[in-house]
Amino acid sequence: MKTTVAFMFGCRSVEHEVSIISAVQAMRSADREKYDIIPIYVTKNGEMYTSNKMLEIEPFRDMKALIADSEPVTMIKSGNDVVLHFLNQKLFKKKDDIVINVVFPVVHGTNCEDGTLQGYLDFLGLPYVGCDVLSSAVGMDKAVFKYVMQAAGLPVLPCICFYAREYAQDRDATIGRAEKEIGYPMIVKPVNLGSSVGISKAADRTALADAIDLAVSFSDKVLIEHAVTSIREINCSVVGDPDSCEASVCEEPFMNDEILSYEDKYLGGNKKSGGSKGMASLARKIPADISEEKSAEIRELAKKVFKALGGSGVVRIDFILDTDSDAVYVNEINTIPGSLSFYLWEATGLPYRELIDRLISLAFRRSRNRENLTFTIDTNILSGVSFGSKGAKGSKM
Ligand SMILES: Nc1ncnc2c1ncn2[C@@H]1O[C@H](COP(=O)(O)OP(=O)(O)O)[C@@H](O)[C@H]1O
Ligand SMILES: [Mg+2]
């Protein structure tokens, strides 16, 4: 019997469109002999739709027409199962619920990749691919992620972190703290966005104030760290779970600008090209042109990051290499990386189809492990409790 896999993508996130590209790539690569695939597209408004047309990218170019041609759905707990329920039922053409065996989230960014969607799936009791609530949430907050890395003894650039309101109340204090603790040049980042949105560098006080103003317009929590001037960026993917994981070959993405921008990442550096293929199209060198030793160091470090976070599934860890000192710093983790980093795994010898098999079996493995844990305790505590008859007065039941 085939496994029914629901691919969830879209959602209320600035990386909504990129998620559609990543999800369609994944659905097209999954083995149809093994899996019945259900696309579940979540609109920017949070509504869920399904249609077989969502298995291809072209229909997404006319979103209005696609939605008009799709079925609004929801997920419902039904006995021990979770089913996909069709909301528009016609009188004589009832659409049967479909039992979902596992969910494959292919979402990027806040409100979904950050543990939100994972929490929803845990609440329903559905197995799902990838990081759990805690690792997703920690991975999304650049500051909390750094604290966890620091606690695990892993190398990160020193940073300060503050809330927008704190800054609004005393701008000079924040700027003074940044100058004292970090020093120019600095880089200012909203803690929970991706794709370089809201990030800028500052070489002096005026630029720093502008950079903070930009960052607080995107997030109420901001991080400032030292900007590495002689920087190379090296990324490495990890697949597995905390018990056992492996690291891919390293890649070096190339920048057109000082900061690897949204355009570089998703539009191949050319807005007019139109033919975006997600992260897989970004100019990059695979494997990265670094020494064997450096590559081994980064791959080992990547596995340590994954374990420290309690990761699961496929992630991409981005490192900063300071070419002056040859030091490597953990920069950030993408718990659902663009294109699921399939291009790194293909370069490591694992075809995309097999990567998807592996991710789905990891999801079931975690779910089985959880089933062995005790979540309920039988007690007769309620039998001895009584509030008398008054207690029922305010009841709405
Ligand atoms: N400490 C740093 N020094 C210099 N450049 C940096 C530093 N941190 C980030 N960058 C640049 O900014 C880009 C975006 O920052 P990053 O932390 O990766 O956020 P995002 O989640 O937006 O990808 C990086 O790809 C890199 O080009
Ligand atoms: Mg990045």
CSV table of C-alpha atoms and ligand atoms in Angstrom, one decimal:
chain,number,residue,atom,x,y,z
A,1,MET,CA,0.0,0.0,0.0
A,2,LYS,CA,1.2,3.5,-0.8
A,3,THR,CA,2.0,6.1,1.8
A,4,THR,CA,-0.1,9.2,1.6
A,5,VAL,CA,2.2,12.2,1.9
A,6,ALA,CA,0.8,15.7,2.2
A,7,PHE,CA,3.2,18.4,1.0
A,8,MET,CA,2.4,21.7,2.8
A,9,PHE,CA,3.8,24.9,1.4
A,10,GLY,CA,3.1,28.6,0.9
A,11,CYS,CA,1.9,30.2,4.2
A,12,ARG,CA,2.0,33.7,5.6
A,13,SER,CA,5.7,34.4,5.1
A,14,VAL,CA,7.9,36.7,3.0
A,15,GLU,CA,9.3,33.5,1.4
A,16,HIS,CA,5.9,32.3,0.3
A,17,GLU,CA,6.8,32.2,-3.4
A,18,VAL,CA,10.1,30.5,-2.8
A,19,SER,CA,8.3,27.8,-0.8
A,20,ILE,CA,6.1,27.1,-3.8
A,21,ILE,CA,9.2,26.5,-6.0
A,22,SER,CA,10.8,24.3,-3.4
A,23,ALA,CA,7.6,22.3,-2.8
A,24,VAL,CA,6.9,21.7,-6.5
A,25,GLN,CA,10.5,20.5,-7.0
A,26,ALA,CA,10.1,18.1,-4.1
A,27,MET,CA,6.7,16.8,-5.2
A,28,ARG,CA,8.0,16.2,-8.8
A,29,SER,CA,11.0,14.3,-7.4
A,30,ALA,CA,9.1,12.0,-5.0
A,31,ASP,CA,8.7,8.4,-6.0
A,32,ARG,CA,5.1,8.0,-7.2
A,33,GLU,CA,5.3,4.2,-6.9
A,34,LYS,CA,5.7,4.6,-3.1
A,35,TYR,CA,3.7,7.7,-2.4
A,36,ASP,CA,0.3,9.2,-3.0
A,37,ILE,CA,1.1,12.9,-3.1
A,38,ILE,CA,-1.4,15.5,-1.9
A,39,PRO,CA,-0.3,19.1,-2.4
A,40,ILE,CA,-1.7,21.4,0.3
A,41,TYR,CA,-1.1,25.0,-0.6
A,42,VAL,CA,-1.6,27.4,2.3
A,43,THR,CA,-2.5,30.9,1.1
A,44,LYS,CA,-1.0,34.1,2.6
A,45,ASN,CA,-4.2,34.2,4.5
A,46,GLY,CA,-3.8,30.8,6.0
A,47,GLU,CA,-6.5,29.0,4.0
A,48,MET,CA,-5.6,25.5,2.7
A,49,TYR,CA,-6.3,24.4,-0.9
A,50,THR,CA,-5.6,21.2,-2.8
A,51,SER,CA,-5.5,20.4,-6.5
A,52,ASN,CA,-3.5,18.1,-8.7
A,53,LYS,CA,-2.6,21.1,-10.8
A,54,MET,CA,-0.4,22.1,-7.9
A,55,LEU,CA,2.0,19.3,-8.8
A,56,GLU,CA,3.4,21.6,-11.6
A,57,ILE,CA,4.8,25.1,-11.3
A,58,GLU,CA,3.0,26.7,-14.3
A,59,PRO,CA,-0.5,26.9,-12.8
A,60,PHE,CA,0.9,29.0,-9.9
A,61,ARG,CA,1.6,31.9,-12.4
A,62,ASP,CA,-2.1,32.6,-12.4
A,63,MET,CA,-2.9,32.2,-8.7
A,64,LYS,CA,-6.5,33.5,-8.9
A,65,ALA,CA,-7.4,30.9,-11.6
A,66,LEU,CA,-5.6,28.2,-9.7
A,67,ILE,CA,-7.5,28.9,-6.5
A,68,ALA,CA,-10.8,29.0,-8.3
A,69,ASP,CA,-10.0,25.6,-9.7
A,70,SER,CA,-8.9,24.1,-6.4
A,71,GLU,CA,-10.7,22.6,-3.4
A,72,PRO,CA,-10.6,24.3,0.0
A,73,VAL,CA,-9.6,21.7,2.6
A,74,THR,CA,-8.8,21.3,6.3
A,75,MET,CA,-7.2,18.7,8.4
A,76,ILE,CA,-9.3,16.9,11.1
A,77,LYS,CA,-8.5,14.4,13.8
A,78,SER,CA,-10.7,11.4,13.3
A,79,GLY,CA,-10.2,8.5,15.7
A,80,ASN,CA,-6.6,7.6,15.4
A,81,ASP,CA,-6.3,9.1,12.0
A,82,VAL,CA,-5.9,12.6,10.7
A,83,VAL,CA,-7.9,13.2,7.5
A,84,LEU,CA,-7.9,15.8,4.8
A,85,HIS,CA,-11.5,17.1,4.7
A,86,PHE,CA,-13.0,18.8,1.7
A,87,LEU,CA,-14.9,21.9,2.8
A,88,ASN,CA,-17.1,22.4,-0.3
A,89,GLN,CA,-19.4,19.4,-0.3
A,90,LYS,CA,-22.0,19.1,-3.1
A,91,LEU,CA,-25.2,17.4,-2.2
A,92,PHE,CA,-24.9,14.4,-4.5
A,93,LYS,CA,-21.2,14.4,-5.0
A,94,LYS,CA,-19.7,13.9,-1.6
A,95,LYS,CA,-15.9,14.0,-1.6
A,96,ASP,CA,-14.5,11.5,0.8
A,97,ASP,CA,-12.0,12.4,3.5
A,98,ILE,CA,-8.4,11.2,2.7
A,99,VAL,CA,-6.3,9.7,5.5
A,100,ILE,CA,-2.9,11.5,5.7
A,101,ASN,CA,0.0,9.3,6.8
A,102,VAL,CA,2.7,11.9,7.0
A,103,VAL,CA,3.1,15.6,6.3
A,104,PHE,CA,6.1,17.0,4.4
A,105,PRO,CA,6.4,20.7,5.3
A,106,VAL,CA,8.2,22.7,2.6
A,107,VAL,CA,7.8,26.1,4.0
A,108,HIS,CA,10.3,28.9,4.5
A,109,GLY,CA,10.3,31.7,7.0
A,110,THR,CA,8.3,33.0,10.0
A,111,ASN,CA,4.8,31.8,10.8
A,112,CYS,CA,5.5,28.3,9.4
A,113,GLU,CA,9.2,27.2,9.4
A,114,ASP,CA,9.6,28.6,12.9
A,115,GLY,CA,7.8,25.8,14.7
A,116,THR,CA,4.3,27.2,14.0
A,117,LEU,CA,3.4,24.6,11.5
A,118,GLN,CA,5.2,21.9,13.4
A,119,GLY,CA,3.2,22.7,16.5
A,120,TYR,CA,0.0,22.4,14.5
A,121,LEU,CA,1.0,19.0,13.2
A,122,ASP,CA,2.1,17.8,16.7
A,123,PHE,CA,-1.2,19.0,18.1
A,124,LEU,CA,-3.0,16.9,15.5
A,125,GLY,CA,-0.7,14.0,16.2
A,126,LEU,CA,0.6,13.7,12.6
A,127,PRO,CA,4.1,12.5,11.8
A,128,TYR,CA,6.0,15.1,9.8
A,129,VAL,CA,9.3,15.6,8.1
A,130,GLY,CA,12.0,17.8,9.5
A,131,CYS,CA,12.8,19.6,12.7
A,132,ASP,CA,10.4,19.6,15.6
A,133,VAL,CA,8.9,22.6,17.3
A,134,LEU,CA,11.8,23.5,19.5
A,135,SER,CA,14.6,23.1,17.0
A,136,SER,CA,12.6,25.0,14.4
A,137,ALA,CA,11.9,27.8,16.7
A,138,VAL,CA,15.5,28.1,17.9
A,139,GLY,CA,16.7,27.9,14.4
A,140,MET,CA,14.5,30.8,13.3
A,141,ASP,CA,15.7,33.2,16.0
A,142,LYS,CA,19.2,34.3,15.0
A,143,ALA,CA,20.0,35.5,18.6
A,144,VAL,CA,18.6,32.4,20.5
A,145,PHE,CA,20.3,30.2,18.0
A,146,LYS,CA,23.6,31.9,18.7
A,147,TYR,CA,23.1,31.5,22.5
A,148,VAL,CA,22.5,27.8,22.0
A,149,MET,CA,25.6,27.5,19.9
A,150,GLN,CA,27.7,29.4,22.4
A,151,ALA,CA,26.4,27.1,25.2
A,152,ALA,CA,27.5,24.1,23.1
A,153,GLY,CA,31.0,25.6,22.7
A,154,LEU,CA,30.6,26.2,19.0
A,155,PRO,CA,32.2,29.2,17.3
A,156,VAL,CA,29.9,32.2,16.6
A,157,LEU,CA,30.6,35.9,16.1
A,158,PRO,CA,29.9,38.0,19.2
A,159,CYS,CA,26.7,39.9,19.1
A,160,ILE,CA,24.3,42.1,21.0
A,161,CYS,CA,20.6,41.8,20.8
A,162,PHE,CA,17.8,44.2,21.8
A,163,TYR,CA,14.1,44.9,21.3
A,164,ALA,CA,12.8,47.7,19.1
A,165,ARG,CA,11.0,49.4,22.0
A,166,GLU,CA,14.3,49.5,24.0
A,167,TYR,CA,15.9,51.2,21.1
A,168,ALA,CA,13.1,53.7,20.6
A,169,GLN,CA,13.3,54.7,24.3
A,170,ASP,CA,17.1,55.3,24.3
A,171,ARG,CA,18.7,55.2,20.9
A,172,ASP,CA,22.0,56.6,22.1
A,173,ALA,CA,22.3,53.8,24.7
A,174,THR,CA,21.9,51.1,22.2
A,175,ILE,CA,24.2,52.7,19.7
A,176,GLY,CA,26.8,53.3,22.5
A,177,ARG,CA,26.5,49.6,23.6
A,178,ALA,CA,27.0,48.4,20.0
A,179,GLU,CA,30.1,50.6,19.5
A,180,LYS,CA,31.6,49.5,22.8
A,181,GLU,CA,30.8,45.8,22.6
A,182,ILE,CA,31.0,45.2,18.8
A,183,GLY,CA,32.7,48.1,17.0
A,184,TYR,CA,32.6,49.1,13.3
A,185,PRO,CA,32.0,47.7,10.8
A,186,MET,CA,28.9,46.1,12.0
A,187,ILE,CA,26.0,44.2,10.4
A,188,VAL,CA,22.5,44.7,11.7
A,189,LYS,CA,19.8,41.9,11.3
A,190,PRO,CA,16.2,41.4,12.2
A,191,VAL,CA,16.4,38.2,14.3
A,192,ASN,CA,13.8,36.2,12.5
A,193,LEU,CA,13.8,36.9,8.8
A,194,GLY,CA,15.6,35.2,5.9
A,195,SER,CA,16.8,36.0,2.4
A,196,SER,CA,18.8,39.1,3.6
A,197,VAL,CA,15.6,41.0,4.1
A,198,GLY,CA,16.2,44.0,6.5
A,199,ILE,CA,19.9,43.3,6.8
A,200,SER,CA,22.5,46.0,6.2
A,201,LYS,CA,26.1,46.9,7.1
A,202,ALA,CA,27.2,50.0,8.9
A,203,ALA,CA,30.7,51.6,8.9
A,204,ASP,CA,29.8,54.6,11.0
A,205,ARG,CA,27.2,55.9,13.5
A,206,THR,CA,24.9,57.5,10.9
A,207,ALA,CA,24.8,54.2,8.9
A,208,LEU,CA,24.3,52.3,12.1
A,209,ALA,CA,21.2,54.3,13.0
A,210,ASP,CA,19.8,53.8,9.4
A,211,ALA,CA,20.6,50.1,9.6
A,212,ILE,CA,18.8,49.7,12.9
A,213,ASP,CA,15.8,51.8,11.6
A,214,LEU,CA,15.5,49.4,8.7
A,215,ALA,CA,15.8,46.3,10.9
A,216,VAL,CA,13.2,47.4,13.4
A,217,SER,CA,10.7,47.9,10.6
A,218,PHE,CA,10.9,44.2,10.0
A,219,SER,CA,11.2,42.7,13.4
A,220,ASP,CA,10.8,43.8,17.0
A,221,LYS,CA,14.0,42.1,18.0
A,222,VAL,CA,17.3,43.0,16.4
A,223,LEU,CA,20.8,41.6,16.4
A,224,ILE,CA,24.1,43.4,15.7
A,225,GLU,CA,27.3,41.6,15.1
A,226,HIS,CA,30.8,42.4,13.8
A,227,ALA,CA,30.9,42.5,10.0
A,228,VAL,CA,33.6,40.3,8.7
A,229,THR,CA,35.3,42.2,5.8
A,230,SER,CA,37.3,39.4,4.3
A,231,ILE,CA,34.5,37.0,4.2
A,232,ARG,CA,33.8,33.8,2.3
A,233,GLU,CA,30.5,32.0,2.8
A,234,ILE,CA,30.5,28.3,3.0
A,235,ASN,CA,27.3,26.2,3.4
A,236,CYS,CA,26.9,22.6,4.3
A,237,SER,CA,23.7,20.4,4.6
A,238,VAL,CA,23.1,17.8,7.2
A,239,VAL,CA,20.6,14.9,7.0
A,240,GLY,CA,19.5,12.7,9.9
A,241,ASP,CA,18.4,13.0,13.5
A,242,PRO,CA,20.2,13.6,16.7
A,243,ASP,CA,21.1,9.8,16.9
A,244,SER,CA,22.8,9.7,13.6
A,245,CYS,CA,23.5,12.3,10.9
A,246,GLU,CA,25.7,13.0,8.0
A,247,ALA,CA,27.0,16.1,6.3
A,248,SER,CA,27.0,16.9,2.6
A,249,VAL,CA,29.8,18.4,0.5
A,250,CYS,CA,30.2,22.1,1.1
A,251,GLU,CA,29.1,24.8,-1.3
A,252,GLU,CA,30.2,28.4,-1.8
A,253,PRO,CA,27.4,30.7,-2.9
A,254,PHE,CA,28.6,33.8,-4.8
A,255,MET,CA,27.5,37.3,-4.1
A,256,ASN,CA,26.9,40.0,-6.6
A,257,ASP,CA,26.6,42.6,-3.9
A,258,GLU,CA,28.2,43.0,-0.5
A,259,ILE,CA,25.4,41.0,1.0
A,260,LEU,CA,24.0,38.0,-0.7
A,261,SER,CA,20.6,39.4,-1.6
A,262,TYR,CA,17.1,38.1,-2.3
A,263,GLU,CA,17.7,38.7,-6.0
A,264,ASP,CA,21.0,36.7,-5.9
A,265,LYS,CA,19.4,33.9,-4.1
A,266,TYR,CA,16.2,33.4,-5.9
A,267,LEU,CA,16.4,35.2,-9.2
A,268,GLY,CA,19.9,34.2,-10.2
A,269,GLY,CA,21.1,37.8,-9.8
A,270,ASN,CA,19.0,39.0,-12.7
A,271,LYS,CA,15.5,40.2,-12.1
A,272,LYS,CA,14.6,40.0,-15.8
A,273,SER,CA,15.5,36.3,-16.2
A,274,GLY,CA,12.1,35.2,-14.8
A,275,GLY,CA,13.0,31.5,-14.8
A,276,SER,CA,13.7,31.1,-11.1
A,277,LYS,CA,14.5,27.6,-10.0
A,278,GLY,CA,14.7,28.5,-6.3
A,279,MET,CA,18.0,28.1,-4.3
A,280,ALA,CA,19.2,25.5,-6.9
A,281,SER,CA,19.7,28.3,-9.5
A,282,LEU,CA,21.9,30.5,-7.3
A,283,ALA,CA,25.4,30.9,-8.6
A,284,ARG,CA,27.5,28.6,-6.5
A,285,LYS,CA,30.6,26.4,-6.5
A,286,ILE,CA,30.0,22.8,-5.5
A,287,PRO,CA,32.1,21.5,-3.9
A,288,ALA,CA,33.4,24.7,-2.4
A,289,ASP,CA,36.9,25.6,-3.5
A,290,ILE,CA,38.5,25.1,0.0
A,291,SER,CA,41.1,22.7,1.3
A,292,GLU,CA,40.3,19.1,2.2
A,293,GLU,CA,41.0,20.0,5.9
A,294,LYS,CA,38.8,23.1,5.9
A,295,SER,CA,36.0,21.1,4.3
A,296,ALA,CA,36.4,18.3,6.9
A,297,GLU,CA,36.4,20.9,9.7
A,298,ILE,CA,33.2,22.6,8.4
A,299,ARG,CA,31.4,19.2,7.9
A,300,GLU,CA,32.3,18.1,11.4
A,301,LEU,CA,31.1,21.4,12.8
A,302,ALA,CA,27.9,21.2,10.8
A,303,LYS,CA,27.1,17.9,12.5
A,304,LYS,CA,27.8,19.3,15.9
A,305,VAL,CA,25.5,22.3,15.2
A,306,PHE,CA,22.7,19.8,14.1
A,307,LYS,CA,23.1,17.8,17.3
A,308,ALA,CA,23.3,20.8,19.5
A,309,LEU,CA,20.0,22.0,18.1
A,310,GLY,CA,18.4,18.6,18.2
A,311,GLY,CA,17.8,18.8,14.4
A,312,SER,CA,15.9,16.3,12.3
A,313,GLY,CA,15.4,15.9,8.5
A,314,VAL,CA,17.5,18.0,6.2
A,315,VAL,CA,18.9,21.4,7.2
A,316,ARG,CA,21.5,23.7,5.7
A,317,ILE,CA,24.0,25.4,8.0
A,318,ASP,CA,25.7,28.5,6.7
A,319,PHE,CA,29.2,29.4,7.9
A,320,ILE,CA,31.3,32.5,7.6
A,321,LEU,CA,35.0,32.0,6.8
A,322,ASP,CA,37.2,34.9,7.8
A,323,THR,CA,39.9,34.6,5.2
A,324,ASP,CA,42.2,36.9,7.3
A,325,SER,CA,42.3,34.6,10.3
A,326,ASP,CA,41.1,31.4,8.6
A,327,ALA,CA,38.5,31.2,11.4
A,328,VAL,CA,35.1,29.6,10.8
A,329,TYR,CA,32.0,30.9,12.4
A,330,VAL,CA,28.5,29.3,12.5
A,331,ASN,CA,26.3,32.0,11.0
A,332,GLU,CA,22.8,30.5,10.8
A,333,ILE,CA,20.8,27.4,10.2
A,334,ASN,CA,18.0,26.9,7.7
A,335,THR,CA,15.8,24.2,9.2
A,336,ILE,CA,13.9,23.9,5.9
A,337,PRO,CA,16.5,25.0,3.4
A,338,GLY,CA,15.6,26.4,-0.1
A,339,SER,CA,15.2,23.5,-2.6
A,340,LEU,CA,15.7,21.3,0.5
A,341,SER,CA,19.5,21.5,-0.4
A,342,PHE,CA,18.9,18.6,-2.9
A,343,TYR,CA,21.7,19.9,-5.1
A,344,LEU,CA,24.2,19.4,-2.3
A,345,TRP,CA,23.0,15.9,-1.7
A,346,GLU,CA,23.1,15.0,-5.4
A,347,ALA,CA,26.7,16.3,-5.4
A,348,THR,CA,27.4,14.0,-2.3
A,349,GLY,CA,25.9,11.0,-4.2
A,350,LEU,CA,22.4,10.9,-2.9
A,351,PRO,CA,19.8,11.4,-5.6
A,352,TYR,CA,16.8,13.7,-4.7
A,353,ARG,CA,14.3,10.8,-4.9
A,354,GLU,CA,16.3,8.9,-2.3
A,355,LEU,CA,16.7,12.0,-0.1
A,356,ILE,CA,12.9,12.3,0.0
A,357,ASP,CA,12.6,8.6,1.0
A,358,ARG,CA,15.1,9.1,3.8
A,359,LEU,CA,13.3,12.2,5.1
A,360,ILE,CA,10.0,10.4,5.1
A,361,SER,CA,11.4,7.4,7.0
A,362,LEU,CA,13.0,9.8,9.5
A,363,ALA,CA,9.6,11.3,10.1
A,364,PHE,CA,8.1,7.9,10.9
A,365,ARG,CA,11.0,6.9,13.0
A,366,ARG,CA,10.6,10.0,15.2
A,367,SER,CA,6.8,9.3,15.4
A,368,ARG,CA,7.5,5.7,16.5
A,369,ASN,CA,10.0,6.9,19.1
A,370,ARG,CA,7.4,9.3,20.5
A,371,GLU,CA,4.8,6.6,20.7
A,372,ASN,CA,7.0,4.8,23.2
A,373,LEU,CA,7.0,7.8,25.5
A,374,THR,CA,4.5,8.2,28.2
A,375,PHE,CA,2.1,11.1,27.6
A,376,THR,CA,-0.8,10.2,29.7
A,377,ILE,CA,-1.1,9.0,33.3
A,378,ASP,CA,-4.1,7.0,34.4
A,379,THR,CA,-5.3,8.5,37.7
A,380,ASN,CA,-8.6,8.7,39.5
A,381,ILE,CA,-7.9,12.2,40.7
A,382,LEU,CA,-11.2,13.5,39.3
A,383,SER,CA,-13.3,11.0,41.3
A,384,GLY,CA,-12.4,12.8,44.6
A,385,VAL,CA,-13.1,16.3,43.4
A,386,SER,CA,-16.4,18.1,43.9
A,387,PHE,CA,-17.2,21.8,43.7
A,388,GLY,CA,-20.8,21.4,44.9
A,389,SER,CA,-23.8,22.4,42.9
A,390,LYS,CA,-22.9,26.2,42.6
A,391,GLY,CA,-20.0,25.3,40.3
A,392,ALA,CA,-22.4,24.5,37.5
A,393,LYS,CA,-24.1,27.9,37.5
A,394,GLY,CA,-21.8,29.7,35.1
A,395,SER,CA,-21.4,26.6,32.9
A,396,LYS,CA,-22.3,27.1,29.2
A,397,MET,CA,-22.7,23.3,28.7
B,1,LIG,N1,29.0,38.9,10.3
B,1,LIG,C1,28.9,39.1,9.0
B,1,LIG,N2,29.9,39.8,8.3
B,1,LIG,C2,29.8,40.0,7.0
B,1,LIG,N3,28.8,39.7,6.3
B,1,LIG,C3,27.7,39.0,6.9
B,1,LIG,C4,27.7,38.7,8.3
B,1,LIG,N4,26.6,38.1,8.6
B,1,LIG,C5,25.9,38.0,7.4
B,1,LIG,N5,26.6,38.6,6.4
B,1,LIG,C6,26.1,38.7,5.0
B,1,LIG,O1,24.7,38.9,5.0
B,1,LIG,C7,24.0,37.9,4.4
B,1,LIG,C8,22.7,37.6,5.1
B,1,LIG,O2,22.9,37.3,6.5
B,1,LIG,P1,22.3,36.0,7.2
B,1,LIG,O3,22.8,36.0,8.6
B,1,LIG,O4,22.8,34.8,6.4
B,1,LIG,O5,20.8,36.2,7.1
B,1,LIG,P2,19.6,35.6,6.2
B,1,LIG,O6,18.8,34.8,7.1
B,1,LIG,O7,18.9,36.8,5.7
B,1,LIG,O8,20.2,34.8,5.1
B,1,LIG,C9,25.0,36.7,4.4
B,1,LIG,O9,24.7,35.8,3.4
B,1,LIG,C10,26.3,37.4,4.2
B,1,LIG,O10,26.5,37.7,2.9
B,2,MG,MG,21.8,33.5,5.2
